[in-house]
Phi, psi and omega in degrees: 000327182288327177295321179294321179294320179295316178297319179296319178294316179298314179296323178296317179296316178298315179299315179296322178295317178296316178298315179301315181296323181289319186266342179230075182292159178286105181272141179206192178281144179212156176270115179280314177207152178207110180228159177212153176235151184240131173242153179229134169234194187302315187246353191225154166250128183244122179254117173266110185255131177241133184221159173214122179240155176228135178236114182265346181233172177269000184289325183251136184231358176206160174231145179231135175278123182255122180271159169299140187303331179301328187275340183300322181288345183256357185288133181264336181230079183299339178295342181288344180247022175293159180303144178256116184282131184263130176217090186075235177262133181233126174238145178181189179209162176213156179244118181252126184246128180244147173282127183260012178302136179069013174268137180283158179295328177295319179296315179298319179295323178293329175290317182295322180276358178066026171289325176248130182260120180283350182256128182270321186193169167246120180262125178244126185211176181272146175287134181245123177272124181262000000 
């Protein structure tokens, strides 16, 4: 009889954990949307980036757009990729300007057609007080 009670308790605990997980999901920060458009002029490639983030908890407080390493040396306005502070839902845009000197027309065309993505990731992290 005790083995049956132990099994019943274990199954009940598993069932309660599953119910808890279904009705109270782990909420955190997430990327709702991230799009970009590319313009080209004589000396520059201009990326108009539009984003929407949601932060459901206080654990995460900023998001950072991470570029492909190739693009960091060409960026003309580094302030455009500074951390975006999250406070609930955040929507916005930024304009990132790259120097296109020494880029081939094929490479630029692959960026325009979005065959090559200049963005590696969106980093979401906690604010650290130093």
